[in-house]
Coordinates of C-alpha atoms in Angstrom, one line a residue:
M1 CA 34.9 -24.8 7.4
A2 CA 33.6 -21.3 7.7
T3 CA 30.8 -20.7 10.2
P4 CA 27.5 -19.0 8.9
G5 CA 28.5 -15.8 10.7
K6 CA 32.0 -15.8 9.2
K7 CA 30.6 -16.3 5.7
I8 CA 28.3 -13.3 6.1
L9 CA 31.2 -11.1 7.4
E10 CA 33.6 -12.2 4.6
A11 CA 31.0 -11.7 1.8
S12 CA 29.7 -8.4 3.3
A13 CA 33.3 -6.9 3.2
K14 CA 33.0 -6.9 -0.6
H15 CA 29.9 -4.7 -0.4
P16 CA 30.6 -1.8 2.1
K17 CA 27.8 0.6 2.8
P18 CA 28.5 4.3 1.9
A19 CA 28.9 6.2 5.1
K20 CA 26.4 9.1 4.5
V21 CA 23.7 7.2 2.6
K22 CA 20.5 6.4 4.4
Y23 CA 18.3 3.7 2.8
Q24 CA 14.5 3.4 3.3
Y25 CA 12.2 0.6 2.1
G26 CA 9.3 2.6 0.7
T27 CA 6.2 1.8 -1.3
A28 CA 8.3 0.5 -4.1
G29 CA 11.0 -1.2 -2.0
F30 CA 14.5 0.4 -2.3
R31 CA 14.9 2.8 -5.2
M32 CA 17.6 5.2 -6.1
K33 CA 20.7 5.8 -8.3
A34 CA 22.0 2.3 -9.2
N35 CA 25.6 3.1 -8.2
L36 CA 24.5 3.3 -4.5
L37 CA 22.5 0.0 -4.4
G38 CA 25.2 -2.7 -4.4
P39 CA 25.3 -3.0 -0.6
V40 CA 21.5 -2.9 -0.4
F41 CA 21.2 -5.9 -2.7
F42 CA 23.6 -7.9 -0.6
R43 CA 21.5 -7.1 2.5
V44 CA 18.2 -7.7 0.8
A45 CA 19.4 -11.2 0.1
L46 CA 19.8 -11.7 3.8
A47 CA 16.3 -10.3 4.5
A48 CA 14.7 -12.6 1.8
A49 CA 16.4 -15.7 3.3
L50 CA 15.2 -14.8 6.8
R51 CA 11.7 -14.3 5.5
S52 CA 11.6 -17.6 3.6
R53 CA 13.0 -19.5 6.6
K54 CA 10.4 -17.8 8.9
L55 CA 7.7 -19.1 6.5
N56 CA 9.1 -22.7 6.6
G57 CA 10.8 -22.5 3.2
Q58 CA 8.1 -20.9 1.2
T59 CA 9.5 -19.2 -1.9
I60 CA 10.1 -15.4 -1.6
G61 CA 10.5 -13.3 -4.8
I62 CA 13.0 -10.5 -5.4
M63 CA 12.3 -8.1 -8.2
I64 CA 15.0 -5.8 -9.5
T65 CA 13.4 -2.7 -11.1
A66 CA 13.0 1.0 -10.9
S67 CA 9.7 0.9 -12.9
H68 CA 9.1 4.4 -14.4
N69 CA 12.3 6.0 -13.0
P70 CA 15.1 7.2 -15.4
P71 CA 17.6 4.6 -16.7
E72 CA 20.4 5.5 -14.2
D73 CA 18.1 4.5 -11.3
N74 CA 17.4 1.0 -10.1
G75 CA 15.6 -0.7 -7.2
V76 CA 14.7 -3.9 -5.5
K77 CA 11.6 -5.2 -3.7
L78 CA 10.6 -8.4 -2.0
V79 CA 7.5 -10.4 -2.9
D80 CA 5.6 -12.5 -0.4
P81 CA 4.4 -16.1 -1.0
M82 CA 1.0 -15.3 -2.5
G83 CA 2.6 -12.8 -4.9
E84 CA 1.7 -9.9 -2.7
M85 CA 3.8 -7.1 -1.4
L86 CA 6.1 -7.7 1.6
E87 CA 4.4 -7.8 5.0
A88 CA 4.7 -4.3 6.5
S89 CA 6.7 -5.3 9.6
W90 CA 9.4 -6.8 7.4
E91 CA 9.9 -3.5 5.6
S92 CA 11.4 -2.1 8.8
Y93 CA 13.5 -5.3 9.3
T94 CA 14.8 -5.0 5.8
T95 CA 15.5 -1.2 6.3
E96 CA 17.4 -2.0 9.5
L97 CA 19.6 -4.5 7.7
A98 CA 20.2 -2.1 4.8
N99 CA 21.4 0.6 7.1
A100 CA 23.9 -1.4 9.2
Q101 CA 27.0 0.7 9.0
T102 CA 29.7 -2.0 9.4
D103 CA 30.0 -5.8 8.6
E104 CA 29.8 -6.5 12.3
D105 CA 26.7 -4.4 12.7
L106 CA 25.1 -6.3 9.9
L107 CA 25.8 -9.7 11.4
Y108 CA 24.6 -8.5 14.8
I109 CA 21.3 -7.2 13.3
Y110 CA 20.9 -10.4 11.2
E111 CA 21.4 -12.6 14.3
K112 CA 19.1 -10.4 16.4
L113 CA 16.3 -10.7 13.9
R114 CA 16.8 -14.4 13.6
T115 CA 16.6 -14.8 17.4
T116 CA 13.8 -12.3 18.0
L117 CA 11.6 -13.8 15.2
A118 CA 12.4 -17.4 16.3
I119 CA 13.7 -18.4 12.9
K120 CA 15.3 -21.8 12.7
P121 CA 18.8 -21.5 11.0
E122 CA 18.4 -25.0 9.6
A123 CA 15.1 -24.2 7.8
E124 CA 15.2 -24.0 4.0
A125 CA 15.4 -20.6 2.3
N126 CA 14.0 -20.6 -1.3
I127 CA 14.3 -17.5 -3.4
I128 CA 13.5 -16.6 -7.0
F129 CA 14.5 -13.3 -8.6
A130 CA 14.3 -11.5 -11.9
R131 CA 15.2 -8.0 -13.3
D132 CA 14.0 -5.5 -15.8
S133 CA 16.1 -4.4 -18.8
R134 CA 18.2 -1.8 -17.1
E135 CA 21.9 -1.7 -17.8
S136 CA 22.8 -1.8 -14.1
G137 CA 20.9 -5.1 -13.5
P138 CA 23.6 -7.7 -14.0
A139 CA 26.1 -6.0 -11.6
L140 CA 23.3 -5.7 -8.9
V141 CA 22.4 -9.4 -9.5
S142 CA 26.0 -10.3 -8.6
S143 CA 25.7 -8.4 -5.2
L144 CA 22.4 -10.2 -4.6
V145 CA 23.8 -13.6 -5.4
D146 CA 26.8 -13.0 -3.0
G147 CA 24.3 -12.4 -0.2
L148 CA 22.2 -15.5 -1.1
K149 CA 25.3 -17.7 -1.1
A150 CA 26.5 -16.3 2.2
V151 CA 23.3 -17.4 4.0
G152 CA 23.0 -20.7 2.2
A153 CA 19.8 -19.9 0.3
T154 CA 18.6 -21.9 -2.7
Y155 CA 17.8 -19.6 -5.6
V156 CA 16.7 -19.4 -9.2
N157 CA 17.6 -16.6 -11.5
N158 CA 14.8 -15.9 -13.9
D159 CA 16.8 -13.3 -15.8
I160 CA 14.6 -10.6 -17.4
L161 CA 10.8 -10.6 -16.6
T162 CA 8.1 -8.0 -16.1
T163 CA 7.4 -7.3 -12.4
P164 CA 4.0 -9.0 -12.6
Q165 CA 5.5 -12.1 -14.1
L166 CA 7.8 -12.5 -11.1
H167 CA 4.8 -12.0 -8.8
Y168 CA 2.9 -14.6 -10.8
L169 CA 5.7 -17.2 -10.6
V170 CA 6.0 -16.7 -6.8
R171 CA 2.3 -17.4 -6.3
C172 CA 2.3 -20.4 -8.7
I173 CA 5.3 -22.0 -6.9
N174 CA 3.8 -21.6 -3.4
T175 CA 0.3 -22.8 -4.4
K176 CA 1.4 -25.8 -6.5
H177 CA -0.5 -29.0 -5.5
T178 CA -2.9 -27.1 -3.2
Q179 CA -6.5 -26.2 -3.7
Y180 CA -5.4 -22.6 -4.5
E181 CA -3.1 -23.7 -7.4
Y182 CA -2.7 -20.6 -9.5
G183 CA -1.0 -21.8 -12.7
E184 CA 2.0 -23.3 -14.3
P185 CA 5.1 -21.8 -12.6
T186 CA 6.9 -20.8 -15.8
E187 CA 7.0 -17.7 -18.1
D188 CA 5.4 -19.8 -20.8
G189 CA 2.7 -20.9 -18.3
Y190 CA 1.9 -17.2 -17.7
Y191 CA 1.3 -16.6 -21.5
K192 CA -0.8 -19.8 -21.8
K193 CA -3.0 -18.9 -18.9
L194 CA -3.8 -15.4 -20.1
A195 CA -4.3 -16.6 -23.7
A196 CA -6.7 -19.4 -22.7
A197 CA -8.8 -17.1 -20.5
Y198 CA -8.8 -14.4 -23.3
K199 CA -10.2 -16.9 -25.8
R200 CA -12.8 -18.1 -23.4
V201 CA -14.1 -14.7 -22.4
M202 CA -14.1 -13.6 -26.1
K203 CA -16.3 -16.5 -27.2
G204 CA -18.7 -15.1 -29.8
R205 CA -17.1 -11.6 -29.7
K206 CA -14.8 -9.9 -32.1
S207 CA -12.3 -7.2 -31.5
T208 CA -12.2 -4.3 -33.9
G209 CA -9.5 -1.9 -34.9
T210 CA -5.9 -1.8 -33.7
V211 CA -4.5 -0.9 -30.2
T212 CA -1.1 0.7 -30.4
V213 CA 1.0 -0.1 -27.3
D214 CA 3.9 2.1 -26.2
C215 CA 6.2 -0.2 -24.1
A216 CA 8.4 2.6 -22.7
N217 CA 11.5 0.9 -24.3
G218 CA 11.4 -1.5 -21.4
V219 CA 10.8 -5.2 -20.8
G220 CA 7.1 -5.0 -21.6
G221 CA 7.8 -4.9 -25.4
V222 CA 9.6 -8.2 -25.5
K223 CA 7.1 -9.9 -23.2
L224 CA 4.0 -8.5 -25.0
A225 CA 5.4 -9.9 -28.3
K226 CA 5.6 -13.3 -26.7
L227 CA 2.0 -13.0 -25.4
I228 CA 0.7 -12.0 -28.8
A229 CA 2.1 -15.2 -30.2
H230 CA -0.3 -17.2 -28.0
L231 CA -3.4 -15.0 -28.8
P232 CA -5.9 -15.6 -31.6
R233 CA -5.0 -13.7 -34.8
P234 CA -7.0 -10.6 -35.7
V235 CA -8.5 -12.5 -38.7
D236 CA -9.9 -15.0 -36.2
G237 CA -11.4 -12.3 -34.0
G238 CA -8.4 -11.6 -31.8
V239 CA -7.2 -8.1 -31.0
E240 CA -4.6 -6.5 -33.3
I241 CA -1.8 -5.1 -31.2
K242 CA 0.9 -2.8 -32.6
I243 CA 4.0 -2.5 -30.4
V244 CA 6.0 0.7 -30.4
N245 CA 8.8 2.0 -28.2
A246 CA 10.2 -1.4 -27.6
D247 CA 13.9 -0.7 -28.0
T248 CA 15.7 -2.4 -25.1
G249 CA 19.1 -2.3 -26.9
N250 CA 19.6 1.3 -26.0
P251 CA 19.3 1.6 -22.2
A252 CA 19.2 5.4 -22.3
K253 CA 15.8 5.2 -24.1
L254 CA 14.0 3.6 -21.2
N255 CA 11.1 5.7 -20.1
Y256 CA 12.5 8.7 -22.1
Q257 CA 9.6 10.7 -23.5
C258 CA 7.4 7.6 -23.5
G259 CA 5.7 5.2 -21.1
A260 CA 2.7 5.4 -18.8
D261 CA 4.2 7.9 -16.4
F262 CA 5.2 10.3 -19.2
V263 CA 1.7 10.2 -20.7
K264 CA -0.1 10.6 -17.3
T265 CA 2.0 13.5 -16.0
Q266 CA 2.5 15.3 -19.3
Q267 CA -1.1 14.8 -20.4
R268 CA 0.0 14.1 -24.0
P269 CA 1.1 11.2 -26.2
P270 CA 4.7 10.3 -26.6
P271 CA 6.3 12.5 -29.2
S272 CA 7.0 9.4 -31.3
S273 CA 3.3 8.6 -31.5
K274 CA 1.8 8.5 -35.0
A275 CA -1.7 7.4 -34.1
G276 CA -4.6 8.9 -35.9
Q277 CA -7.7 10.4 -34.5
L278 CA -9.9 8.1 -32.4
A279 CA -7.3 5.3 -32.5
R280 CA -6.9 3.3 -29.3
C281 CA -3.5 3.8 -27.7
A282 CA -2.0 2.5 -24.5
S283 CA 1.3 3.1 -22.6
L284 CA 3.0 0.7 -20.2
D285 CA 5.7 1.7 -17.7
G286 CA 9.3 0.4 -17.7
D287 CA 8.5 -2.9 -15.8
A288 CA 5.0 -3.4 -17.2
D289 CA 3.0 -3.2 -14.0
R290 CA 0.9 -0.2 -15.0
I291 CA -1.0 0.9 -18.1
V292 CA -2.9 4.0 -19.2
Y293 CA -5.0 4.4 -22.4
Y294 CA -5.5 7.5 -24.4
F295 CA -6.7 8.8 -27.8
I296 CA -6.7 11.9 -30.0
D297 CA -10.3 13.1 -30.3
S298 CA -11.9 14.3 -33.6
D299 CA -11.2 17.9 -32.5
K300 CA -7.5 16.9 -32.1
S301 CA -7.6 17.2 -28.3
F302 CA -5.7 14.6 -26.2
R303 CA -8.0 12.4 -24.0
L304 CA -6.5 10.3 -21.2
L305 CA -8.1 7.1 -20.0
D306 CA -6.2 6.5 -16.8
G307 CA -6.5 4.1 -13.9
D308 CA -9.7 5.8 -12.8
K309 CA -11.3 5.1 -16.2
I310 CA -10.0 1.5 -16.2
A311 CA -11.4 0.9 -12.8
T312 CA -14.8 2.3 -13.7
L313 CA -14.9 0.4 -17.0
T314 CA -14.0 -2.8 -15.2
A315 CA -16.4 -2.3 -12.2
S316 CA -19.2 -1.6 -14.7
F317 CA -18.5 -4.7 -16.7
I318 CA -18.2 -7.0 -13.7
G319 CA -21.3 -5.5 -12.1
D320 CA -23.3 -6.1 -15.4
L321 CA -22.0 -9.7 -15.6
A322 CA -23.1 -10.4 -12.0
K323 CA -26.6 -9.1 -12.7
S324 CA -26.8 -11.1 -16.0
A325 CA -25.7 -14.2 -14.1
G326 CA -28.4 -13.7 -11.4
L327 CA -25.7 -13.0 -8.7
A328 CA -26.2 -9.3 -8.1
D329 CA -27.4 -9.9 -4.5
K330 CA -24.9 -12.6 -3.8
L331 CA -21.6 -10.9 -4.7
K332 CA -20.4 -7.7 -2.9
I333 CA -18.5 -5.7 -5.5
G334 CA -16.5 -2.6 -4.4
V335 CA -13.9 -0.2 -5.8
V336 CA -10.8 1.0 -3.9
Q337 CA -9.2 4.3 -4.8
T338 CA -6.6 6.7 -3.5
A339 CA -6.9 10.5 -3.0
Y340 CA -5.4 10.9 -6.5
A341 CA -8.7 9.5 -8.0
N342 CA -10.5 12.1 -9.9
G343 CA -13.6 13.4 -8.0
S344 CA -15.8 12.7 -11.1
S345 CA -14.8 9.0 -11.1
T346 CA -15.8 8.6 -7.4
A347 CA -19.2 10.2 -8.1
Y348 CA -19.7 8.0 -11.2
I349 CA -19.0 4.8 -9.2
T350 CA -21.2 5.7 -6.3
K351 CA -24.1 7.4 -8.1
S352 CA -24.2 5.7 -11.6
L353 CA -22.8 2.2 -10.8
N354 CA -24.3 2.2 -7.3
L355 CA -21.1 0.5 -6.0
P356 CA -19.3 1.4 -2.7
V357 CA -15.9 3.2 -2.8
V358 CA -13.2 2.9 -0.2
C359 CA -10.3 5.5 -0.1
T360 CA -6.9 4.3 1.1
P361 CA -3.4 5.8 1.4
T362 CA -1.3 5.5 -1.8
G363 CA 0.5 2.2 -2.3
V364 CA -0.6 -1.1 -3.7
K365 CA -0.4 -2.8 -0.3
H366 CA -3.1 -0.5 1.1
L367 CA -5.4 -0.8 -1.9
H368 CA -5.0 -4.6 -2.0
H369 CA -5.7 -4.9 1.7
A370 CA -9.0 -3.0 1.3
A371 CA -10.0 -4.8 -1.9
V372 CA -9.8 -8.3 -0.4
K373 CA -12.6 -7.3 2.0
F374 CA -15.1 -7.3 -0.9
D375 CA -16.2 -10.5 -2.7
I376 CA -14.9 -8.8 -5.8
G377 CA -12.6 -5.8 -5.2
V378 CA -11.5 -3.6 -8.1
Y379 CA -8.5 -1.4 -7.3
F380 CA -6.6 1.0 -9.5
E381 CA -4.4 3.9 -8.8
A382 CA -4.9 6.9 -11.2
N383 CA -1.4 6.1 -12.5
G384 CA -2.7 2.9 -14.1
H385 CA -1.5 0.4 -11.6
G386 CA -4.2 -2.0 -10.4
T387 CA -6.1 -5.2 -10.6
V388 CA -9.2 -7.1 -9.5
V389 CA -9.2 -9.6 -6.6
F390 CA -11.8 -12.4 -6.1
S391 CA -12.3 -13.7 -2.6
S392 CA -12.6 -17.4 -1.8
A393 CA -16.3 -16.7 -1.0
A394 CA -16.7 -15.3 -4.5
F395 CA -15.2 -18.5 -6.0
K396 CA -17.6 -20.6 -3.9
T397 CA -20.6 -18.6 -5.1
L398 CA -19.5 -18.8 -8.7
E399 CA -18.9 -22.5 -8.6
S400 CA -22.1 -23.4 -6.7
H401 CA -24.5 -21.2 -8.6
E402 CA -26.9 -22.9 -10.9
P403 CA -27.7 -20.8 -14.0
Q404 CA -31.4 -20.6 -14.8
S405 CA -31.0 -19.7 -18.5
P406 CA -28.4 -19.8 -21.3
A407 CA -27.8 -16.1 -20.8
Q408 CA -27.0 -16.7 -17.1
A409 CA -24.7 -19.5 -18.0
L410 CA -22.8 -17.3 -20.5
A411 CA -22.4 -14.5 -18.0
M412 CA -21.2 -17.0 -15.4
D413 CA -18.6 -18.4 -17.7
C414 CA -17.4 -14.9 -18.5
L415 CA -16.9 -14.2 -14.8
L416 CA -15.0 -17.4 -14.3
A417 CA -12.8 -16.6 -17.3
L418 CA -12.1 -13.2 -15.8
T419 CA -10.7 -14.8 -12.7
E420 CA -8.1 -16.4 -15.0
L421 CA -7.4 -13.4 -17.3
I422 CA -6.8 -11.0 -14.4
N423 CA -3.5 -11.3 -12.6
Q424 CA -4.8 -11.2 -9.0
A425 CA -1.4 -11.2 -7.4
V426 CA -0.6 -7.6 -8.5
G427 CA -1.3 -4.9 -11.1
D428 CA -0.2 -6.3 -14.5
A429 CA -0.1 -4.1 -17.6
L430 CA -0.3 -7.0 -20.0
S431 CA -3.2 -8.7 -18.2
D432 CA -5.0 -5.3 -17.8
L433 CA -4.4 -4.6 -21.5
L434 CA -6.3 -7.8 -22.5
L435 CA -9.0 -7.0 -19.8
V436 CA -9.7 -3.6 -21.3
E437 CA -9.8 -5.0 -24.9
V438 CA -12.2 -7.8 -23.8
I439 CA -14.6 -5.3 -22.2
L440 CA -14.5 -2.9 -25.2
A441 CA -15.2 -5.8 -27.5
H442 CA -18.2 -6.9 -25.3
K443 CA -19.6 -3.4 -25.2
T444 CA -18.7 -2.7 -28.9
W445 CA -17.1 0.6 -27.7
G446 CA -14.3 2.6 -29.0
P447 CA -12.2 5.0 -26.8
K448 CA -14.7 7.9 -27.3
E449 CA -17.6 5.9 -26.0
W450 CA -15.5 4.8 -23.0
D451 CA -14.4 8.3 -22.3
S452 CA -18.0 9.7 -22.4
T453 CA -19.0 7.7 -19.3
Y454 CA -18.0 10.7 -17.2
T455 CA -16.0 13.9 -17.6
D456 CA -12.9 14.4 -15.4
I457 CA -12.7 17.5 -13.3
P458 CA -9.6 19.3 -14.6
N459 CA -6.6 18.5 -12.4
R460 CA -2.9 19.0 -12.1
L461 CA -0.1 17.0 -10.3
V462 CA 3.0 18.9 -9.3
R463 CA 6.3 17.6 -7.8
V464 CA 7.9 19.8 -5.1
E465 CA 11.5 19.1 -4.0
V466 CA 12.0 19.4 -0.2
P467 CA 15.0 18.9 2.0
D468 CA 13.3 16.1 4.1
R469 CA 10.1 14.4 3.0
N470 CA 9.7 12.8 6.4
R471 CA 8.6 16.2 7.8
F472 CA 5.3 15.9 6.0
K473 CA 2.9 13.6 7.9
A474 CA -0.5 12.9 6.2
V475 CA -3.7 11.6 7.7
D476 CA -7.2 10.7 6.5
A477 CA -6.0 8.4 3.7
E478 CA -3.3 11.1 2.8
R479 CA -5.9 13.7 2.1
R480 CA -4.8 16.1 4.9
L481 CA -1.5 17.1 6.3
E482 CA -1.0 16.8 10.1
E483 CA 2.6 18.2 9.9
P484 CA 4.2 20.6 9.3
K485 CA 1.8 22.5 11.6
G486 CA -0.3 25.2 9.9
V487 CA 0.3 24.0 6.3
Q488 CA -3.1 22.2 6.0
E489 CA -5.0 25.3 7.1
L490 CA -3.3 27.3 4.4
I491 CA -4.2 24.7 1.8
D492 CA -7.8 24.7 3.0
A493 CA -8.0 28.5 2.6
L494 CA -6.7 28.3 -0.9
V495 CA -9.1 25.5 -1.9
S496 CA -12.1 27.4 -0.6
K497 CA -11.5 30.1 -3.3
Y498 CA -12.0 27.7 -6.2
K499 CA -15.2 26.2 -7.7
Q500 CA -15.0 22.4 -7.4
G501 CA -11.7 22.9 -5.7
R502 CA -9.8 20.0 -4.0
S503 CA -6.1 19.7 -3.2
F504 CA -3.8 17.7 -1.0
A505 CA -0.1 17.2 -0.6
R506 CA 1.7 13.9 0.3
A507 CA 5.3 13.0 0.7
S508 CA 6.8 10.7 -2.0
G509 CA 7.6 7.2 -0.9
T510 CA 10.8 7.0 -3.0
E511 CA 12.5 10.5 -3.0
D512 CA 12.8 13.8 -1.1
A513 CA 9.8 15.4 -2.8
V514 CA 6.1 16.1 -2.0
R515 CA 3.5 15.6 -4.6
V516 CA 0.7 18.2 -4.8
Y517 CA -2.6 17.3 -6.5
A518 CA -5.3 19.8 -7.3
E519 CA -8.7 19.8 -9.0
A520 CA -10.8 22.8 -10.0
A521 CA -13.6 23.7 -12.4
T522 CA -11.3 24.8 -15.2
R523 CA -7.8 23.7 -16.4
G524 CA -6.5 27.2 -15.7
E525 CA -7.9 27.2 -12.1
A526 CA -6.5 23.7 -11.5
D527 CA -3.1 24.8 -12.6
D528 CA -3.3 27.9 -10.5
L529 CA -4.5 26.1 -7.4
A530 CA -1.7 23.5 -7.8
S531 CA 0.9 26.2 -8.2
K532 CA -0.2 28.1 -5.0
V533 CA -0.4 24.9 -2.9
A534 CA 3.1 23.9 -4.1
S535 CA 4.4 27.3 -2.9
V536 CA 2.8 26.7 0.5
V537 CA 4.4 23.2 0.7
Q538 CA 7.8 24.5 -0.4
K539 CA 7.8 27.2 2.4
G540 CA 6.5 24.6 4.9
G541 CA 9.3 22.2 4.1
Q542 CA 12.1 24.7 4.8

């Protein structure tokens, strides 16, 4: 009978690491061209099994997706027991395993981690995984399964899911039969939970008009159709959802001229859009973990309602509910943003909503960590990825509060329903879609009324390719560059020449590129500032 070490060596030999490729677990896990990822998937399986055994057999999730990236890419990330991102220290362990050059090196690193982290080899390892609709998915699943078998892990293949659905399942499995039970650990349980919460929070309200949802020709289209089947019909007061760009049969169409990233970066609807003026439109990304809204105004101009607008809409609604429930002084509500948040949104939150704002580095793990410090923490990146988290203290306050009037009782019930409607494990485009539609129905707003809450400062986001992104070191929540030396001073000098000027540069977490963001009083000035800062960055990266 083969020893555990021999099983790893024999299985690893089928998945040799390319000699000149360096892997790095970034903000989105490992992500690159799919044809380079086979060895990584085998090694990720080893990391997941170690993580589960370290946590006494708690279930760890593995999601296979490259989100908004082009079809030829793929990626993989690990999901911790509460449906949250992998603990930071384990990112380096996983990276170390991925970069082991030989089978023997891999076994040595695996055993070293097992010993150093005091992991019992006899402990259970429980893994669930799923993938998005990419053509490369099945082959990569084979590499993953080889790794899981080599280390004796118990696993469940959930086939095709959205990323947030996999996070939901992980949390449900690990909280089952505890006081923190999150829901039924099945895909159908996910739809039932969202639908029941939607019906509860929409009591006495009626949605008007249609929302057209661009699903990026990804997994979101199939899953949104299943969710719609559980929702009230439009004739019964439910929201009318029209699905477009839902062709998963042609892999080349994934994210091509559609999806949330296209709309956000291009500042225009997908070319396939046929929506009329003032019609509500939304776009998901390829794995349905982010969403942006937009509409064509009566003057035919394009108006984007991005993550900042979703965050402010949500914070405003929750703040109003807390006041109506008589809980304004008992619940600390806050908003978490990144440097990409538009300056106008930050001013609106602090000055109009009178809520605190915390700025963190880019990446969900940073926003989530800051959000849980509030009783109710709202966090969204400008790209449309975000959610709301309710602390255990918030739940205790909600459950123990005695309403003093029918109006207070109604507001209380709405707040409690929101805790079920919102996927608190991770940003979830389908959950966030229903959240936005609920709020618009309560406020009886269309997209124009929502957009009018504040006016964005004109901005531009530019991608600059560099030989080595690791040369760029950012500080102050990624708002300033510490290295290369002298680059920040040049950026500061440029910014000082523009009215309402603001700009920063930060290294991408997934590719050798630096992203430059700029704001200024006019569109032309924002474009000009972004272009000049991009030139500075390009020279600094040489």
